[in-house]
mmCIF file of C-alpha atoms and ligand atoms in Angstrom:
data_model
loop_
_atom_site.group_PDB
_atom_site.id
_atom_site.type_symbol
_atom_site.label_atom_id
_atom_site.label_comp_id
_atom_site.label_asym_id
_atom_site.label_seq_id
_atom_site.Cartn_x
_atom_site.Cartn_y
_atom_site.Cartn_z
ATOM 1 C CA MET G 1 3.975 -10.819 4.356
ATOM 2 C CA LYS G 2 4.586 -6.717 5.063
ATOM 3 C CA ILE G 3 2.891 -4.066 5.714
ATOM 4 C CA ILE G 4 4.976 -0.475 5.138
ATOM 5 C CA LYS G 5 3.655 3.061 6.410
ATOM 6 C CA LYS G 6 6.499 5.188 5.766
ATOM 7 C CA ALA G 7 7.112 6.465 2.244
ATOM 8 C CA SER G 8 10.543 6.849 2.797
ATOM 9 C CA GLU G 9 10.658 2.934 3.863
ATOM 10 C CA MET G 10 8.589 1.980 0.402
ATOM 11 C CA GLN G 11 11.809 3.830 -1.206
ATOM 12 C CA ARG G 12 14.798 1.746 1.184
ATOM 13 C CA ILE G 13 12.558 -1.842 -0.053
ATOM 14 C CA ALA G 14 12.284 -1.163 -3.681
ATOM 15 C CA LEU G 15 16.057 0.699 -4.120
ATOM 16 C CA LYS G 16 17.607 -2.768 -2.629
ATOM 17 C CA LEU G 17 14.746 -5.027 -4.285
ATOM 18 C CA PHE G 18 15.887 -3.391 -7.629
ATOM 19 C CA LYS G 19 19.502 -3.567 -7.081
ATOM 20 C CA CYS G 20 19.161 -8.020 -6.055
ATOM 21 C CA GLY G 21 17.522 -7.106 -10.280
ATOM 22 C CA GLU G 22 13.859 -8.309 -8.228
ATOM 23 C CA GLU G 23 10.924 -6.650 -10.836
ATOM 24 C CA VAL G 24 8.439 -5.575 -8.537
ATOM 25 C CA GLY G 25 4.171 -5.358 -9.522
ATOM 26 C CA LEU G 26 2.223 -2.451 -8.545
ATOM 27 C CA VAL G 27 -1.004 -2.707 -7.469
ATOM 28 C CA PRO G 28 -2.950 0.542 -7.002
ATOM 29 C CA THR G 29 -5.921 0.585 -5.186
ATOM 30 C CA MET G 30 -8.147 2.277 -2.298
ATOM 31 C CA GLY G 31 -9.033 -0.808 -1.104
ATOM 32 C CA ALA G 32 -11.828 -2.046 0.212
ATOM 33 C CA LEU G 33 -10.628 -5.119 -2.220
ATOM 34 C CA HIS G 34 -12.623 -7.392 -3.911
ATOM 35 C CA GLU G 35 -11.985 -10.046 -6.883
ATOM 36 C CA GLY G 36 -11.574 -6.981 -9.421
ATOM 37 C CA HIS G 37 -8.722 -5.921 -7.386
ATOM 38 C CA VAL G 38 -7.980 -9.981 -6.916
ATOM 39 C CA SER G 39 -7.439 -10.263 -10.302
ATOM 40 C CA LEU G 40 -4.921 -7.570 -11.181
ATOM 41 C CA ILE G 41 -2.942 -9.212 -8.014
ATOM 42 C CA GLY G 42 -3.183 -12.618 -9.888
ATOM 43 C CA LYS G 43 -1.105 -11.172 -12.422
ATOM 44 C CA SER G 44 1.372 -9.605 -10.895
ATOM 45 C CA VAL G 45 2.291 -12.866 -8.710
ATOM 46 C CA LYS G 46 1.758 -14.197 -12.081
ATOM 47 C CA HIS G 47 3.896 -12.070 -13.686
ATOM 48 C CA ASP G 48 6.375 -10.305 -11.320
ATOM 49 C CA ASP G 49 9.151 -11.048 -8.358
ATOM 50 C CA ILE G 50 7.224 -8.974 -5.975
ATOM 51 C CA THR G 51 4.369 -8.229 -5.267
ATOM 52 C CA VAL G 52 3.571 -4.995 -3.776
ATOM 53 C CA VAL G 53 -0.461 -3.520 -3.231
ATOM 54 C CA SER G 54 -1.496 -0.008 -1.953
ATOM 55 C CA ILE G 55 -3.733 1.366 -0.221
ATOM 56 C CA PHE G 56 -4.403 4.767 0.015
ATOM 57 C CA VAL G 57 -7.887 6.541 -0.292
ATOM 58 C CA ASN G 58 -6.485 9.269 -2.014
ATOM 59 C CA PRO G 59 -8.004 12.447 -0.663
ATOM 60 C CA THR G 60 -7.106 14.619 -4.007
ATOM 61 C CA GLN G 61 -8.933 12.680 -6.143
ATOM 62 C CA PHE G 62 -12.689 13.758 -4.841
ATOM 63 C CA GLY G 63 -14.428 16.589 -4.594
ATOM 64 C CA PRO G 64 -15.417 18.827 -2.145
ATOM 65 C CA ASN G 65 -19.007 17.064 -2.186
ATOM 66 C CA GLU G 66 -17.912 13.714 -3.227
ATOM 67 C CA ASP G 67 -17.949 10.341 -1.038
ATOM 68 C CA TYR G 68 -13.877 10.733 0.456
ATOM 69 C CA LEU G 69 -15.930 10.090 3.947
ATOM 70 C CA LYS G 70 -18.048 7.160 3.645
ATOM 71 C CA TYR G 71 -15.457 5.524 1.206
ATOM 72 C CA PRO G 72 -15.530 1.934 2.327
ATOM 73 C CA ARG G 73 -12.730 1.271 5.246
ATOM 74 C CA LEU G 74 -11.657 -2.416 5.751
ATOM 75 C CA PHE G 75 -7.974 -2.845 6.470
ATOM 76 C CA GLU G 76 -8.234 -6.072 8.259
ATOM 77 C CA GLN G 77 -10.516 -7.681 5.715
ATOM 78 C CA ASP G 78 -8.235 -6.129 2.641
ATOM 79 C CA ILE G 79 -4.761 -7.287 4.784
ATOM 80 C CA LYS G 80 -6.346 -10.965 4.986
ATOM 81 C CA ILE G 81 -7.015 -10.868 1.239
ATOM 82 C CA CYS G 82 -3.907 -9.617 0.533
ATOM 83 C CA LYS G 83 -2.086 -12.660 2.594
ATOM 84 C CA LYS G 84 -4.641 -15.223 0.714
ATOM 85 C CA ASN G 85 -2.943 -14.165 -2.545
ATOM 86 C CA HIS G 86 0.305 -13.969 -1.798
ATOM 87 C CA VAL G 87 1.367 -10.141 -1.679
ATOM 88 C CA ASN G 88 4.571 -9.261 -0.693
ATOM 89 C CA TYR G 89 4.165 -5.782 0.939
ATOM 90 C CA VAL G 90 1.205 -3.749 1.349
ATOM 91 C CA PHE G 91 1.586 0.153 1.109
ATOM 92 C CA ALA G 92 -0.734 1.522 3.618
ATOM 93 C CA PRO G 93 0.019 5.399 4.009
ATOM 94 C CA SER G 94 -1.657 7.517 5.974
ATOM 95 C CA VAL G 95 -2.666 11.433 3.904
ATOM 96 C CA SER G 96 -0.234 12.622 6.227
ATOM 97 C CA GLU G 97 2.303 10.966 4.980
ATOM 98 C CA MET G 98 1.512 11.795 1.693
ATOM 99 C CA PHE G 99 0.668 14.881 2.227
ATOM 100 C CA PRO G 100 2.958 16.708 3.942
ATOM 101 C CA ASP G 101 2.056 20.293 5.285
ATOM 102 C CA GLY G 102 2.840 23.145 2.661
ATOM 103 C CA TYR G 103 3.092 19.747 -0.475
ATOM 104 C CA LYS G 104 2.413 21.977 -3.612
ATOM 105 C CA THR G 105 3.107 19.998 -6.146
ATOM 106 C CA PHE G 106 0.794 17.767 -9.108
ATOM 107 C CA VAL G 107 0.526 16.012 -12.007
ATOM 108 C CA GLU G 108 -2.326 17.078 -15.159
ATOM 109 C CA VAL G 109 -2.498 14.921 -17.950
ATOM 110 C CA LYS G 110 -3.799 18.046 -19.653
ATOM 111 C CA ASP G 111 -7.260 18.006 -21.583
ATOM 112 C CA MET G 112 -7.932 14.330 -20.926
ATOM 113 C CA GLN G 113 -8.063 14.922 -18.226
ATOM 114 C CA ASP G 114 -11.046 17.171 -18.488
ATOM 115 C CA ILE G 115 -13.458 15.056 -20.239
ATOM 116 C CA LEU G 116 -15.682 12.373 -19.165
ATOM 117 C CA CYS G 117 -16.310 11.803 -15.903
ATOM 118 C CA GLY G 118 -12.872 14.692 -15.609
ATOM 119 C CA GLU G 119 -15.713 16.996 -16.582
ATOM 120 C CA TYR G 120 -18.662 15.925 -13.794
ATOM 121 C CA ARG G 121 -15.943 15.420 -10.627
ATOM 122 C CA LYS G 122 -13.450 18.342 -11.517
ATOM 123 C CA GLY G 123 -9.422 17.528 -10.327
ATOM 124 C CA HIS G 124 -10.664 13.877 -10.354
ATOM 125 C CA PHE G 125 -7.462 13.410 -12.388
ATOM 126 C CA LYS G 126 -5.292 15.898 -10.954
ATOM 127 C CA GLY G 127 -5.604 14.182 -7.662
ATOM 128 C CA VAL G 128 -5.260 10.209 -9.553
ATOM 129 C CA ALA G 129 -2.088 11.222 -11.427
ATOM 130 C CA THR G 130 0.380 12.828 -8.489
ATOM 131 C CA VAL G 131 -0.455 9.784 -6.258
ATOM 132 C CA VAL G 132 0.590 7.428 -9.686
ATOM 133 C CA ALA G 133 3.161 9.004 -10.186
ATOM 134 C CA LYS G 134 4.410 9.363 -6.500
ATOM 135 C CA LEU G 135 3.772 5.251 -6.027
ATOM 136 C CA PHE G 136 5.776 4.764 -9.497
ATOM 137 C CA ASN G 137 8.492 6.146 -7.357
ATOM 138 C CA MET G 138 8.144 5.067 -4.288
ATOM 139 C CA THR G 139 7.730 1.426 -5.389
ATOM 140 C CA MET G 140 10.345 1.751 -8.835
ATOM 141 C CA ALA G 141 8.191 -0.675 -10.198
ATOM 142 C CA GLU G 142 8.155 -2.335 -13.522
ATOM 143 C CA ARG G 143 5.380 -3.103 -13.539
ATOM 144 C CA ALA G 144 1.844 -1.783 -12.900
ATOM 145 C CA TYR G 145 -1.816 -3.184 -12.613
ATOM 146 C CA PHE G 146 -5.190 -1.005 -13.945
ATOM 147 C CA GLY G 147 -8.396 -2.395 -14.284
ATOM 148 C CA ILE G 148 -9.631 -1.524 -17.740
ATOM 149 C CA LYS G 149 -13.483 -1.043 -15.319
ATOM 150 C CA ASP G 150 -11.994 2.628 -14.648
ATOM 151 C CA PHE G 151 -11.439 2.747 -18.522
ATOM 152 C CA GLN G 152 -10.270 6.401 -18.503
ATOM 153 C CA GLN G 153 -7.915 6.467 -15.893
ATOM 154 C CA LEU G 154 -6.260 3.096 -17.252
ATOM 155 C CA ARG G 155 -5.386 5.820 -20.663
ATOM 156 C CA ILE G 156 -4.742 8.658 -18.479
ATOM 157 C CA ILE G 157 -1.970 6.940 -16.578
ATOM 158 C CA GLU G 158 -0.433 5.534 -20.260
ATOM 159 C CA LYS G 159 -0.270 9.313 -21.197
ATOM 160 C CA MET G 160 1.423 10.175 -18.254
ATOM 161 C CA ALA G 161 3.815 7.480 -17.818
ATOM 162 C CA LYS G 162 4.698 8.381 -21.687
ATOM 163 C CA ASP G 163 4.729 12.243 -20.745
ATOM 164 C CA LEU G 164 7.064 11.510 -18.048
ATOM 165 C CA ASN G 165 9.118 8.671 -19.283
ATOM 166 C CA PHE G 166 8.011 6.570 -16.325
ATOM 167 C CA ARG G 167 9.918 3.257 -16.690
ATOM 168 C CA THR G 168 7.153 1.254 -15.435
ATOM 169 C CA LYS G 169 4.370 -0.548 -17.504
ATOM 170 C CA ILE G 170 1.554 -0.033 -17.446
ATOM 171 C CA VAL G 171 -0.711 -3.405 -17.865
ATOM 172 C CA PRO G 172 -4.620 -3.221 -18.430
ATOM 173 C CA CYS G 173 -6.238 -5.914 -17.165
ATOM 174 C CA PRO G 174 -10.077 -7.043 -18.086
ATOM 175 C CA VAL G 175 -13.580 -5.530 -16.377
ATOM 176 C CA ILE G 176 -14.388 -8.118 -12.710
ATOM 177 C CA ARG G 177 -18.278 -8.929 -12.986
ATOM 178 C CA GLU G 178 -20.786 -10.265 -11.179
ATOM 179 C CA LYS G 179 -23.154 -13.256 -12.153
ATOM 180 C CA ASN G 180 -26.148 -10.440 -13.189
ATOM 181 C CA GLY G 181 -22.598 -8.018 -14.841
ATOM 182 C CA LEU G 182 -22.904 -5.534 -12.766
ATOM 183 C CA ALA G 183 -18.422 -4.410 -12.347
ATOM 184 C CA MET G 184 -17.342 -4.873 -9.293
ATOM 185 C CA SER G 185 -16.778 -2.179 -7.661
ATOM 186 C CA SER G 186 -15.773 -0.995 -4.155
ATOM 187 C CA ARG G 187 -19.166 1.907 -4.055
ATOM 188 C CA ASN G 188 -21.496 -1.682 -4.840
ATOM 189 C CA SER G 189 -21.415 -1.025 -1.316
ATOM 190 C CA TYR G 190 -23.285 1.400 -1.205
ATOM 191 C CA LEU G 191 -26.629 0.157 -3.555
ATOM 192 C CA SER G 192 -29.552 -1.561 -1.960
ATOM 193 C CA GLU G 193 -30.933 -4.537 -3.487
ATOM 194 C CA ASN G 194 -33.511 -3.143 -5.661
ATOM 195 C CA GLU G 195 -30.671 -0.869 -7.165
ATOM 196 C CA ILE G 196 -28.179 -4.542 -8.083
ATOM 197 C CA LYS G 197 -31.072 -4.741 -9.552
ATOM 198 C CA ALA G 198 -31.089 -1.867 -11.587
ATOM 199 C CA ALA G 199 -26.716 -1.870 -11.431
ATOM 200 C CA ALA G 200 -27.267 -5.168 -12.992
ATOM 201 C CA GLY G 201 -28.900 -2.845 -15.881
ATOM 202 C CA ILE G 202 -25.994 -1.485 -16.969
ATOM 203 C CA SER G 203 -23.882 -3.130 -18.262
ATOM 204 C CA LYS G 204 -26.931 -5.722 -20.161
ATOM 205 C CA ILE G 205 -27.244 -1.831 -21.838
ATOM 206 C CA LEU G 206 -23.708 -1.621 -23.024
ATOM 207 C CA LYS G 207 -23.001 -5.567 -24.253
ATOM 208 C CA GLY G 208 -26.703 -4.107 -26.371
ATOM 209 C CA ALA G 209 -24.819 -1.432 -28.067
ATOM 210 C CA LYS G 210 -21.579 -3.696 -29.097
ATOM 211 C CA ALA G 211 -23.752 -6.084 -30.936
ATOM 212 C CA ASP G 212 -25.386 -3.047 -32.078
ATOM 213 C CA PHE G 213 -22.341 -1.561 -33.299
ATOM 214 C CA LYS G 214 -22.392 -3.859 -36.303
ATOM 215 C CA GLU G 215 -24.993 -2.001 -38.118
ATOM 216 C CA LYS G 216 -25.753 1.053 -36.196
ATOM 217 C CA ASP G 217 -24.214 4.074 -36.902
ATOM 218 C CA ALA G 218 -22.277 5.674 -32.711
ATOM 219 C CA VAL G 219 -25.447 8.234 -32.935
ATOM 220 C CA GLN G 220 -28.172 5.813 -33.683
ATOM 221 C CA ILE G 221 -26.361 3.829 -30.546
ATOM 222 C CA ILE G 222 -26.158 6.326 -28.055
ATOM 223 C CA LYS G 223 -29.618 7.464 -28.759
ATOM 224 C CA LYS G 224 -30.830 3.983 -27.490
ATOM 225 C CA VAL G 225 -27.650 3.439 -24.582
ATOM 226 C CA TYR G 226 -29.129 6.942 -23.317
ATOM 227 C CA ALA G 227 -32.621 5.503 -23.230
ATOM 228 C CA GLY G 228 -31.868 2.515 -21.864
ATOM 229 C CA LEU G 229 -29.960 3.784 -18.909
ATOM 230 C CA GLU G 230 -32.977 6.404 -18.790
ATOM 231 C CA SER G 231 -35.420 3.708 -18.000
ATOM 232 C CA LEU G 232 -33.736 1.669 -15.232
ATOM 233 C CA PRO G 233 -35.205 2.644 -11.266
ATOM 234 C CA GLU G 234 -33.707 5.369 -9.800
ATOM 235 C CA SER G 235 -31.151 6.751 -12.667
ATOM 236 C CA LYS G 236 -29.925 9.767 -13.103
ATOM 237 C CA ILE G 237 -27.279 9.885 -16.472
ATOM 238 C CA ASP G 238 -23.976 11.759 -16.325
ATOM 239 C CA TYR G 239 -22.616 11.635 -19.746
ATOM 240 C CA VAL G 240 -22.772 8.363 -22.417
ATOM 241 C CA GLU G 241 -20.537 8.735 -24.588
ATOM 242 C CA MET G 242 -18.365 6.862 -27.587
ATOM 243 C CA ARG G 243 -14.222 7.681 -27.914
ATOM 244 C CA ASP G 244 -11.479 6.246 -28.972
ATOM 245 C CA TYR G 245 -10.608 3.237 -27.732
ATOM 246 C CA ASN G 246 -7.064 4.398 -28.187
ATOM 247 C CA ASN G 247 -6.710 7.799 -26.697
ATOM 248 C CA LEU G 248 -9.370 8.881 -25.773
ATOM 249 C CA SER G 249 -10.003 11.465 -28.502
ATOM 250 C CA LYS G 250 -13.575 12.183 -30.090
ATOM 251 C CA ILE G 251 -14.513 9.513 -32.547
ATOM 252 C CA ASN G 252 -16.146 9.730 -37.392
ATOM 253 C CA ILE G 253 -19.920 8.515 -37.048
ATOM 254 C CA ASN G 254 -18.264 5.676 -38.621
ATOM 255 C CA ALA G 255 -15.418 5.050 -36.401
ATOM 256 C CA LYS G 256 -15.092 0.699 -36.785
ATOM 257 C CA LYS G 257 -13.098 0.921 -33.206
ATOM 258 C CA ALA G 258 -14.939 2.473 -29.649
ATOM 259 C CA VAL G 259 -15.197 2.615 -26.334
ATOM 260 C CA LEU G 260 -18.694 3.290 -25.464
ATOM 261 C CA ALA G 261 -18.153 4.691 -21.317
ATOM 262 C CA VAL G 262 -21.203 5.535 -19.764
ATOM 263 C CA ALA G 263 -21.643 6.641 -15.523
ATOM 264 C CA VAL G 264 -25.224 6.816 -14.304
ATOM 265 C CA TRP G 265 -26.251 7.061 -10.889
ATOM 266 C CA ILE G 266 -28.572 5.070 -9.629
ATOM 267 C CA GLY G 267 -29.812 6.887 -6.317
ATOM 268 C CA LYS G 268 -27.216 7.933 -4.548
ATOM 269 C CA THR G 269 -24.085 6.188 -5.816
ATOM 270 C CA ARG G 270 -22.233 6.549 -8.857
ATOM 271 C CA LEU G 271 -20.941 3.711 -11.695
ATOM 272 C CA ILE G 272 -19.441 4.046 -13.607
ATOM 273 C CA ASP G 273 -18.431 1.561 -16.566
ATOM 274 C CA ASN G 274 -17.760 1.063 -20.970
ATOM 275 C CA ILE G 275 -17.592 -1.955 -22.913
ATOM 276 C CA MET G 276 -15.107 -2.045 -26.066
ATOM 277 C CA LEU G 277 -16.662 -1.838 -29.273
ATOM 278 C CA VAL G 278 -15.466 -3.417 -33.158
ATOM 279 C CA LYS G 279 -17.252 -3.345 -36.636
HETATM 280 P P1 AMP S 1 -9.926 1.025 -7.016
HETATM 281 O O1 AMP S 1 -9.935 0.599 -5.743
HETATM 282 O O2 AMP S 1 -11.497 1.576 -6.682
HETATM 283 O O3 AMP S 1 -9.193 2.817 -7.162
HETATM 284 O O4 AMP S 1 -9.300 0.499 -7.920
HETATM 285 C C1 AMP S 1 -8.875 -0.233 -8.139
HETATM 286 C C2 AMP S 1 -8.004 -0.454 -9.405
HETATM 287 O O5 AMP S 1 -8.698 -1.654 -9.523
HETATM 288 C C3 AMP S 1 -7.655 -0.310 -10.559
HETATM 289 O O6 AMP S 1 -7.146 0.217 -12.102
HETATM 290 C C4 AMP S 1 -9.826 -0.291 -11.130
HETATM 291 O O7 AMP S 1 -9.144 -0.172 -12.565
HETATM 292 C C5 AMP S 1 -9.433 -1.410 -10.469
HETATM 293 N N1 AMP S 1 -10.206 -2.408 -10.739
HETATM 294 C C6 AMP S 1 -11.992 -2.027 -9.843
HETATM 295 N N2 AMP S 1 -12.277 -2.701 -9.760
HETATM 296 C C7 AMP S 1 -12.520 -3.630 -11.168
HETATM 297 C C8 AMP S 1 -13.043 -4.469 -11.595
HETATM 298 N N3 AMP S 1 -14.637 -4.703 -11.520
HETATM 299 N N4 AMP S 1 -12.664 -5.038 -12.979
HETATM 300 C C9 AMP S 1 -11.054 -5.118 -12.612
HETATM 301 N N5 AMP S 1 -10.797 -4.684 -12.128
HETATM 302 C C10 AMP S 1 -11.242 -3.532 -11.406
#
């Protein structure tokens, strides 16, 4: 496994692989790798000739009062995990390599970037879309793997890839959870033992909504989920929303399929989760 730090080297290797007909799979991450990331890596190793994992804590997707500085950075451990899981290249550029002085170009996916998490994290998805577009260009990936855990991010990247004619195919991957149901996340390391217990309630509440969806309408479901989340210790809700599963547009009250997405603070940690609802 080779570690690459320079964009120009990543691009040179990608071009060589492309010319040899080797298909590259890309797994974009911010590091602090866990079983969720490993499941994406496993899919790429299975389907692609070459697997590239990018590790980049992207400053442009953090707001001024967010956790950019304290975000977990566990590079040595991440490298071991990548090696063990048969990754071919780790691309780990510095901030100045990705955003050198005088950098000016950004990608925006209008409307989709402003709803749900975008309403609470201004500029977040602009930062995400920009970095992912750059990674697609640098790796010339045939396929790129994204977790359904970050559902809005997945739909935004799909839309960006379509609108900007990227040839990279977006592969959605299921949410990997702890035994207690908590969706795995690098940010879970911020949680105390009691907070973990509270956070585990989120997925239970979403599961309940899935069962309720058979006979309840959207308004009733959202009301119940809101009350459930509110009753978790140390919780503060950013949003509870039901949206169109394919494009995140508003749904009508009697929709047959939807995504139920929530963002909730447990203490000082902001957690997101979602579930697909089908009648
Ligand atoms: P991150 O390092 O948090 O930016 O995540 C990198 C990729 O891993 C994204 O596509 C995430 O959606 C995905 N991911 C993170 N957590 C999970 C999880 N628990 N299950 C599946 N995919 C995940």
